[in-house]
C-alpha cells in the first residue's frame, strides 16, 4: 500500500525541507524526502561536523557549538537556518524541539510549515494532566489518579489516601522517564514529590506534578495513529515497549505478544477517539498501560514520530516519515483503515554506547569498526560508520537493530 499514487502529489509536496535534528533520525528523514523528490537542508552542531547524515543532505548549515541548548534547541538559530536556506517546512524528528509548542508557533508565524501537530495540539496533549482530561472526555479509560495537579503536601496525602498505595508521581510536562517517582508510603510520597518537582523544573521548566495509581507488573503498549486534520484518523496497530530500564525503552515489538484481539480492537479504537478529541493532525502515538487483569489505561500522547516507528513500518508497509511529509503538505489520508494489514512480527533493539560495568553510563569515543548485519528481514537504522567518533553531548543511542 506504499507508496500510493496520488495525482496531485507534485502540486502539494514541499520543494525543500530543513531537518532540525541529528543522527539516525536525520538520516531517516532525508531518505524519505529523497524518495519524494524533496530537497533537504541538514543543520548540525560543531560536534557533528563529521556526521554521516551531512553527506546525504543537499545542503548543510552549522547552527552552533556542541551543547544542544546552543544548537539543536536554539530556536532562533534553527529558524535563521531555515530562512537562509529558503525552505518551506521543518521536520523536527524526535527529541530536541519535536514537542515544543512554542517552536511550532514560531514556525507558523514565519510561514514555515511545522511537520507535526499544531502548536495548540502539542500544548494540549503535551501537558499530561490536560491530556488526561481530554481522554476522560473521549471515554478513554485512564489510570485512577488525582483530578489535576497536586500542589501541596496536604493535598498529596489526601490524594494518596484516595488512590491507594503504591502511587506514581508524574511530572505534567514530563517525558523520557524524568520527573517520575513511585511511592509506597507517606514518607516516600513526600520526598518523591519534592524530587520529582525539582527534576521536572530542571528538565522542563515546569514543576507541576500529578498522581496516578501505580500499576505493578503492567505492560507498556502504544498505538500508532495518522490523522490528516480533516477529521480522518486511522491507527496502524500497536507496539509493545515493556522491556525498559529506568523508564527508558530498550526493546520494542509489534504486534504485542500479550494483547487479545478484543483488547487490541478496544485499545486502537480508544486511540482514534482520543486523536479526534484533540483535533490531532500528522503522526502520533497514544500510550497505554496494560494491567495484569486485562484492563488498559491511557498514559500519554507523544505528539511526534517515535524512535520505534520502524517496527510499525515493517509490519504494515507504511512509510511513516513520508506520511508525515504528505499530510503536512496538505494531503488528505490516501488510505483507509481497511487498507492497513499487519503482517508478520517485528522486534527492535536499541543499541546504546554505554558501559555496563559502570551502571550503563554513556560511553562516547571512536568506533574502530562498524559492520552492520543484513539480509532478508533485517533492518539497521544507524548514523555510525568505521572511524566515527561518538560525541559525549547527546543521547547514547547509536543504532536500532530490527
Short mmCIF file of C-alpha atoms in Angstrom, two decimals:
data_model
loop_
_atom_site.label_atom_id
_atom_site.label_comp_id
_atom_site.label_asym_id
_atom_site.label_seq_id
_atom_site.Cartn_x
_atom_site.Cartn_y
_atom_site.Cartn_z
CA UNK A 1 0.00 0.00 0.00
CA UNK A 2 3.01 2.29 -0.07
CA UNK A 3 3.84 4.38 -1.96
CA UNK A 4 0.34 5.21 -3.20
CA UNK A 5 -0.34 7.01 -6.45
CA UNK A 6 -1.74 10.48 -5.81
CA UNK A 7 -2.42 12.61 -8.93
CA UNK A 8 -1.82 15.98 -7.29
CA UNK A 9 1.13 14.92 -5.14
CA UNK A 10 3.68 17.02 -7.04
CA UNK A 11 1.46 20.08 -6.76
CA UNK A 12 1.18 19.71 -2.98
CA UNK A 13 4.55 18.36 -1.90
CA UNK A 14 7.24 20.61 -0.43
CA UNK A 15 10.16 21.58 -2.60
CA UNK A 16 12.70 21.96 0.23
CA UNK A 17 12.69 20.79 3.88
CA UNK A 18 15.00 21.58 6.79
CA UNK A 19 15.87 18.65 9.08
CA UNK A 20 16.09 20.03 12.61
CA UNK A 21 17.71 17.01 14.22
CA UNK A 22 20.77 14.77 14.09
CA UNK A 23 21.91 11.15 13.95
CA UNK A 24 19.83 8.27 12.68
CA UNK A 25 16.51 10.14 12.63
CA UNK A 26 18.05 12.88 10.47
CA UNK A 27 19.17 10.19 8.01
CA UNK A 28 15.73 8.61 8.09
CA UNK A 29 14.02 11.92 7.25
CA UNK A 30 16.49 12.65 4.46
CA UNK A 31 15.83 9.24 2.93
CA UNK A 32 12.07 9.80 2.92
CA UNK A 33 12.49 13.26 1.41
CA UNK A 34 14.72 11.90 -1.32
CA UNK A 35 12.12 9.27 -2.24
CA UNK A 36 9.55 12.07 -2.56
CA UNK A 37 11.93 14.25 -4.64
CA UNK A 38 12.21 16.81 -1.84
CA UNK A 39 15.49 18.67 -1.29
CA UNK A 40 16.89 18.59 2.24
CA UNK A 41 18.86 21.04 4.35
CA UNK A 42 20.55 19.49 7.39
CA UNK A 43 21.60 21.55 10.38
CA UNK A 44 24.43 20.44 12.64
CA UNK A 45 26.43 21.44 15.69
CA UNK A 46 30.22 21.71 15.79
CA UNK A 47 30.29 18.28 17.48
CA UNK A 48 28.52 16.73 14.47
CA UNK A 49 30.71 18.21 11.76
CA UNK A 50 31.73 14.70 10.62
CA UNK A 51 28.24 13.18 10.88
CA UNK A 52 27.14 10.74 8.21
CA UNK A 53 23.77 12.40 7.59
CA UNK A 54 25.51 15.57 6.41
CA UNK A 55 26.87 13.67 3.41
CA UNK A 56 23.34 12.69 2.42
CA UNK A 57 21.66 16.11 2.58
CA UNK A 58 21.54 18.55 -0.33
CA UNK A 59 22.80 21.40 1.87
CA UNK A 60 24.20 21.71 5.39
CA UNK A 61 24.31 24.59 7.87
CA UNK A 62 26.18 24.76 11.17
CA UNK A 63 23.91 26.27 13.83
CA UNK A 64 26.14 26.41 16.91
CA UNK A 65 28.51 24.70 19.35
CA UNK A 66 28.23 21.16 20.72
CA UNK A 67 25.82 21.89 23.56
CA UNK A 68 22.28 21.08 22.50
CA UNK A 69 20.92 24.21 24.16
CA UNK A 70 23.14 26.31 21.91
CA UNK A 71 22.45 24.43 18.68
CA UNK A 72 19.62 21.91 18.18
CA UNK A 73 17.48 23.55 20.89
CA UNK A 74 18.29 27.11 19.81
CA UNK A 75 15.06 28.22 18.11
CA UNK A 76 16.44 31.47 16.62
CA UNK A 77 19.39 29.54 15.15
CA UNK A 78 17.15 26.88 13.59
CA UNK A 79 14.72 29.44 12.18
CA UNK A 80 17.58 31.55 10.82
CA UNK A 81 18.96 28.50 9.04
CA UNK A 82 15.52 27.75 7.60
CA UNK A 83 15.15 31.30 6.30
CA UNK A 84 18.66 31.39 4.85
CA UNK A 85 18.09 28.05 3.11
CA UNK A 86 14.67 29.17 1.85
CA UNK A 87 12.83 26.04 2.99
CA UNK A 88 9.08 25.57 3.06
CA UNK A 89 8.94 23.22 6.04
CA UNK A 90 10.87 21.92 9.05
CA UNK A 91 10.87 18.31 10.24
CA UNK A 92 11.86 18.16 13.95
CA UNK A 93 12.32 14.37 14.21
CA UNK A 94 12.07 13.24 17.85
CA UNK A 95 13.57 14.83 20.95
CA UNK A 96 15.00 18.37 20.90
CA UNK A 97 12.23 20.66 19.55
CA UNK A 98 9.85 17.97 18.32
CA UNK A 99 7.22 18.56 21.04
CA UNK A 100 7.92 22.24 21.68
CA UNK A 101 4.67 24.09 21.06
CA UNK A 102 6.47 27.45 21.09
CA UNK A 103 8.74 26.29 18.27
CA UNK A 104 5.72 25.10 16.27
CA UNK A 105 4.12 28.52 16.79
CA UNK A 106 7.30 30.34 15.71
CA UNK A 107 7.41 28.21 12.54
CA UNK A 108 3.83 29.19 11.78
CA UNK A 109 4.48 32.89 12.39
CA UNK A 110 7.44 32.68 10.00
CA UNK A 111 5.22 30.95 7.41
CA UNK A 112 7.25 27.74 7.61
CA UNK A 113 5.27 24.51 7.89
CA UNK A 114 6.00 22.52 11.05
CA UNK A 115 5.86 18.83 10.13
CA UNK A 116 3.84 17.66 13.08
CA UNK A 117 0.72 18.60 15.04
CA UNK A 118 -0.33 22.23 15.55
CA UNK A 119 1.13 24.28 18.38
CA UNK A 120 -2.24 24.18 20.13
CA UNK A 121 -2.46 20.39 19.96
CA UNK A 122 1.11 19.93 21.16
CA UNK A 123 0.44 22.18 24.15
CA UNK A 124 -2.85 20.40 24.88
CA UNK A 125 -1.62 16.81 24.79
CA UNK A 126 1.90 17.65 25.99
CA UNK A 127 0.55 18.52 29.42
CA UNK A 128 -0.22 15.11 30.86
CA UNK A 129 -2.83 16.41 33.27
CA UNK A 130 -4.69 18.14 30.43
CA UNK A 131 -4.33 15.08 28.17
CA UNK A 132 -5.88 13.00 30.93
CA UNK A 133 -8.92 15.31 30.96
CA UNK A 134 -9.29 15.00 27.19
CA UNK A 135 -9.06 11.21 27.45
CA UNK A 136 -11.83 11.08 30.04
CA UNK A 137 -13.99 13.29 27.84
CA UNK A 138 -13.42 10.90 24.92
CA UNK A 139 -14.39 7.92 27.11
CA UNK A 140 -10.84 6.58 27.04
CA UNK A 141 -10.02 4.68 30.27
CA UNK A 142 -7.47 6.42 32.47
CA UNK A 143 -5.48 5.21 35.45
CA UNK A 144 -7.18 6.19 38.74
CA UNK A 145 -5.47 9.36 39.91
CA UNK A 146 -5.69 12.95 41.08
CA UNK A 147 -8.14 15.35 39.47
CA UNK A 148 -5.48 17.73 38.19
CA UNK A 149 -2.15 18.92 39.62
CA UNK A 150 -1.06 18.22 43.18
CA UNK A 151 0.40 21.38 44.71
CA UNK A 152 0.79 20.85 48.46
CA UNK A 153 1.84 18.15 50.91
CA UNK A 154 -1.59 18.07 52.49
CA UNK A 155 -3.23 17.58 49.13
CA UNK A 156 -0.64 14.91 48.32
CA UNK A 157 -1.51 12.94 51.46
CA UNK A 158 -5.23 13.20 50.77
CA UNK A 159 -4.93 12.16 47.10
CA UNK A 160 -2.69 9.20 48.02
CA UNK A 161 -5.24 8.01 50.58
CA UNK A 162 -8.00 8.14 47.95
CA UNK A 163 -5.92 6.43 45.24
CA UNK A 164 -4.24 3.86 47.47
CA UNK A 165 -0.56 2.95 47.59
CA UNK A 166 1.62 2.45 45.62
CA UNK A 167 1.31 5.86 43.93
CA UNK A 168 3.08 7.09 40.80
CA UNK A 169 4.17 10.73 40.96
CA UNK A 170 4.39 12.15 37.43
CA UNK A 171 5.54 15.47 36.00
CA UNK A 172 2.73 17.10 33.97
CA UNK A 173 5.25 18.19 31.31
CA UNK A 174 7.47 15.13 31.68
CA UNK A 175 8.86 12.59 29.28
CA UNK A 176 11.68 10.09 28.90
CA UNK A 177 11.18 8.81 32.43
CA UNK A 178 12.12 12.13 34.04
CA UNK A 179 10.00 13.62 36.81
CA UNK A 180 8.60 10.20 37.79
CA UNK A 181 8.72 8.56 41.23
CA UNK A 182 6.93 5.61 42.86
CA UNK A 183 5.84 5.96 46.49
CA UNK A 184 4.81 3.02 48.68
CA UNK A 185 4.12 5.03 51.83
CA UNK A 186 3.68 8.60 53.09
CA UNK A 187 7.37 9.43 53.77
CA UNK A 188 8.42 8.22 50.31
CA UNK A 189 5.44 10.11 48.83
CA UNK A 190 6.56 13.47 50.20
CA UNK A 191 10.24 13.02 49.43
CA UNK A 192 9.41 11.61 45.98
CA UNK A 193 7.13 14.54 45.23
CA UNK A 194 9.86 17.04 46.09
CA UNK A 195 12.49 15.27 43.99
CA UNK A 196 10.08 14.82 41.06
CA UNK A 197 9.21 18.52 41.16
CA UNK A 198 12.88 19.51 41.23
CA UNK A 199 13.75 17.17 38.37
CA UNK A 200 10.79 18.35 36.30
CA UNK A 201 11.64 22.01 36.88
CA UNK A 202 15.22 21.45 35.77
CA UNK A 203 14.32 19.34 32.73
CA UNK A 204 11.12 21.00 31.50
CA UNK A 205 10.88 24.37 33.26
CA UNK A 206 7.63 23.21 34.89
CA UNK A 207 7.45 21.59 38.34
CA UNK A 208 3.76 20.64 38.10
CA UNK A 209 3.07 17.05 39.17
CA UNK A 210 0.01 14.83 39.44
CA UNK A 211 -0.63 11.39 40.90
CA UNK A 212 -1.72 8.10 39.41
CA UNK A 213 -2.23 4.64 40.83
CA UNK A 214 0.98 2.69 40.19
CA UNK A 215 0.14 -0.46 38.27
CA UNK A 216 2.68 -3.09 39.22
CA UNK A 217 3.88 -5.52 36.53
CA UNK A 218 1.88 -3.67 33.88
CA UNK A 219 2.85 -3.77 30.20
CA UNK A 220 3.57 -0.66 28.15
CA UNK A 221 1.61 -0.80 24.89
CA UNK A 222 1.23 2.10 22.44
CA UNK A 223 -0.85 2.70 19.31
CA UNK A 224 0.46 4.45 16.19
CA UNK A 225 -2.01 6.87 14.62
CA UNK A 226 -2.14 9.02 11.49
CA UNK A 227 -4.52 11.98 11.16
CA UNK A 228 -4.93 14.42 8.29
CA UNK A 229 -6.53 17.30 10.19
CA UNK A 230 -9.74 16.92 8.20
CA UNK A 231 -11.40 14.55 10.63
CA UNK A 232 -9.86 11.38 9.23
CA UNK A 233 -7.86 9.33 11.75
CA UNK A 234 -6.58 5.78 11.39
CA UNK A 235 -4.42 3.51 13.51
CA UNK A 236 -1.59 1.25 12.39
CA UNK A 237 -1.76 -1.25 15.21
CA UNK A 238 0.20 -1.36 18.43
CA UNK A 239 3.75 -1.70 19.71
CA UNK A 240 4.76 -3.37 22.96
CA UNK A 241 7.52 -1.40 24.70
CA UNK A 242 7.55 -3.16 28.07
CA UNK A 243 11.28 -4.00 28.16
CA UNK A 244 12.72 -0.90 29.78
CA UNK A 245 15.48 0.23 32.14
CA UNK A 246 14.89 3.25 34.37
CA UNK A 247 11.73 4.05 32.36
CA UNK A 248 13.80 4.10 29.15
CA UNK A 249 12.68 1.76 26.36
CA UNK A 250 15.20 -0.85 25.20
CA UNK A 251 13.21 -3.31 23.08
CA UNK A 252 10.01 -2.68 21.14
CA UNK A 253 7.90 -5.08 19.10
CA UNK A 254 4.77 -5.26 17.00
CA UNK A 255 2.29 -6.76 17.42
CA UNK A 256 2.17 -7.08 21.20
CA UNK A 257 2.54 -10.73 22.23
CA UNK A 258 0.07 -10.30 25.11
CA UNK A 259 -2.94 -8.46 23.64
CA UNK A 260 -6.04 -10.44 22.79
CA UNK A 261 -7.95 -9.49 19.61
CA UNK A 262 -10.65 -7.88 21.79
CA UNK A 263 -8.09 -5.83 23.76
CA UNK A 264 -6.36 -4.79 20.54
CA UNK A 265 -9.63 -3.62 18.99
CA UNK A 266 -10.59 -1.68 22.11
CA UNK A 267 -7.19 -0.05 22.58
CA UNK A 268 -6.86 1.01 18.94
CA UNK A 269 -10.40 2.42 18.91
CA UNK A 270 -9.63 4.38 22.10
CA UNK A 271 -6.50 5.86 20.49
CA UNK A 272 -8.52 7.03 17.47
CA UNK A 273 -11.18 8.61 19.72
CA UNK A 274 -8.52 10.50 21.66
CA UNK A 275 -6.85 11.76 18.47
CA UNK A 276 -10.19 13.06 17.19
CA UNK A 277 -10.98 14.71 20.54
CA UNK A 278 -7.68 16.62 20.45
CA UNK A 279 -8.05 17.71 16.79
CA UNK A 280 -4.86 15.81 16.01
CA UNK A 281 -3.00 16.16 12.72
CA UNK A 282 0.01 14.21 11.44
CA UNK A 283 1.64 11.15 13.06
CA UNK A 284 1.42 10.46 16.77
CA UNK A 285 1.43 7.76 19.41
CA UNK A 286 -1.12 7.11 22.14
CA UNK A 287 0.44 5.20 25.04
CA UNK A 288 -1.39 2.81 27.36
CA UNK A 289 -0.54 0.58 30.30
CA UNK A 290 -1.99 -2.93 30.29
CA UNK A 291 -2.88 -4.31 33.71
CA UNK A 292 -2.48 -7.98 34.64
CA UNK A 293 -6.27 -8.33 34.76
CA UNK A 294 -6.52 -7.33 31.08
CA UNK A 295 -7.66 -3.74 31.65
CA UNK A 296 -5.83 -0.99 29.82
CA UNK A 297 -5.45 2.68 30.74
CA UNK A 298 -4.31 5.79 28.88
CA UNK A 299 -0.88 7.16 29.85
CA UNK A 300 0.05 9.95 27.43
CA UNK A 301 0.25 11.16 23.83
CA UNK A 302 3.59 11.54 22.05
CA UNK A 303 2.95 14.30 19.51
CA UNK A 304 5.80 13.34 17.19
CA UNK A 305 7.37 10.43 15.39
CA UNK A 306 8.70 7.82 17.81
CA UNK A 307 12.11 6.15 17.88
CA UNK A 308 10.31 2.84 17.44
CA UNK A 309 8.17 3.86 14.46
CA UNK A 310 10.30 1.42 12.49
CA UNK A 311 8.62 -1.71 13.86
CA UNK A 312 5.26 -0.42 12.67
CA UNK A 313 6.72 0.27 9.23
CA UNK A 314 7.97 -3.31 8.98
CA UNK A 315 4.63 -4.94 9.80
CA UNK A 316 2.37 -2.52 7.88
CA UNK A 317 4.48 -1.48 4.89
CA UNK A 318 3.61 2.19 5.51
CA UNK A 319 6.46 4.73 5.38
CA UNK A 320 5.54 6.89 8.38
CA UNK A 321 8.02 9.69 7.70
CA UNK A 322 6.76 10.02 4.13
CA UNK A 323 3.23 10.03 5.55
CA UNK A 324 4.19 12.92 7.84
CA UNK A 325 5.53 14.89 4.89
CA UNK A 326 2.46 14.23 2.77
CA UNK A 327 -0.02 15.18 5.49
CA UNK A 328 1.92 18.35 6.37
CA UNK A 329 1.96 19.35 2.70
CA UNK A 330 -1.84 19.34 2.67
CA UNK A 331 -2.82 15.88 1.50
CA UNK A 332 -5.80 14.10 2.99
CA UNK A 333 -5.30 10.49 4.08
CA UNK A 334 -4.98 8.40 0.92
CA UNK A 335 -5.54 5.07 2.68
CA UNK A 336 -8.44 3.74 4.72
CA UNK A 337 -8.43 1.68 7.88
CA UNK A 338 -9.38 -1.42 5.89
CA UNK A 339 -6.20 -0.99 3.80
CA UNK A 340 -3.94 -1.47 6.84
CA UNK A 341 -2.84 -5.10 7.09
CA UNK A 342 -0.36 -6.07 9.79
CA UNK A 343 1.81 -8.93 8.55
CA UNK A 344 4.47 -10.81 10.49
CA UNK A 345 6.23 -9.69 13.64
CA UNK A 346 8.97 -7.09 14.12
CA UNK A 347 11.33 -6.52 17.05
CA UNK A 348 13.59 -3.51 17.56
CA UNK A 349 16.64 -3.46 19.84
CA UNK A 350 18.13 -0.09 20.71
CA UNK A 351 21.93 -0.18 20.60
CA UNK A 352 23.43 2.29 23.06
CA UNK A 353 27.01 3.43 23.59
CA UNK A 354 27.08 2.60 27.29
CA UNK A 355 29.37 0.93 29.80
CA UNK A 356 27.53 -1.83 31.72
CA UNK A 357 30.42 -2.09 34.19
CA UNK A 358 29.71 1.49 35.28
CA UNK A 359 25.95 1.34 35.67
CA UNK A 360 25.33 1.76 31.95
CA UNK A 361 26.89 5.21 31.91
CA UNK A 362 27.20 6.76 28.42
CA UNK A 363 30.45 5.69 26.77
CA UNK A 364 31.41 8.08 23.95
CA UNK A 365 34.51 7.53 21.85
CA UNK A 366 35.78 6.33 18.50
CA UNK A 367 34.10 3.42 16.71
CA UNK A 368 37.04 1.37 15.48
CA UNK A 369 34.94 -0.88 13.22
CA UNK A 370 31.26 -0.85 12.30
CA UNK A 371 29.90 -3.76 10.28
CA UNK A 372 26.08 -3.83 10.49
CA UNK A 373 24.20 -7.09 9.86
CA UNK A 374 21.99 -7.51 6.82
CA UNK A 375 19.89 -9.95 4.89
CA UNK A 376 16.16 -10.62 4.46
CA UNK A 377 14.09 -9.33 7.36
CA UNK A 378 16.97 -7.35 8.92
CA UNK A 379 16.99 -3.57 9.15
CA UNK A 380 19.59 -1.34 10.79
CA UNK A 381 18.98 2.39 11.26
CA UNK A 382 22.25 3.99 12.35
CA UNK A 383 24.45 7.01 11.79
CA UNK A 384 27.60 5.09 12.75
CA UNK A 385 30.49 4.17 10.48
CA UNK A 386 34.02 2.87 10.96
CA UNK A 387 36.12 5.68 12.38
CA UNK A 388 33.13 7.69 13.65
CA UNK A 389 33.63 9.46 16.98
CA UNK A 390 30.54 9.31 19.19
CA UNK A 391 30.20 12.75 20.83
CA UNK A 392 29.53 12.95 24.58
CA UNK A 393 26.94 15.69 24.21
CA UNK A 394 23.82 13.78 23.16
CA UNK A 395 21.73 10.66 23.74
CA UNK A 396 23.73 7.43 23.88
CA UNK A 397 21.63 5.57 21.27
CA UNK A 398 23.76 4.91 18.18
CA UNK A 399 21.76 2.29 16.27
CA UNK A 400 18.46 0.46 16.01
CA UNK A 401 18.57 -3.21 15.00
CA UNK A 402 15.32 -4.71 13.70
#
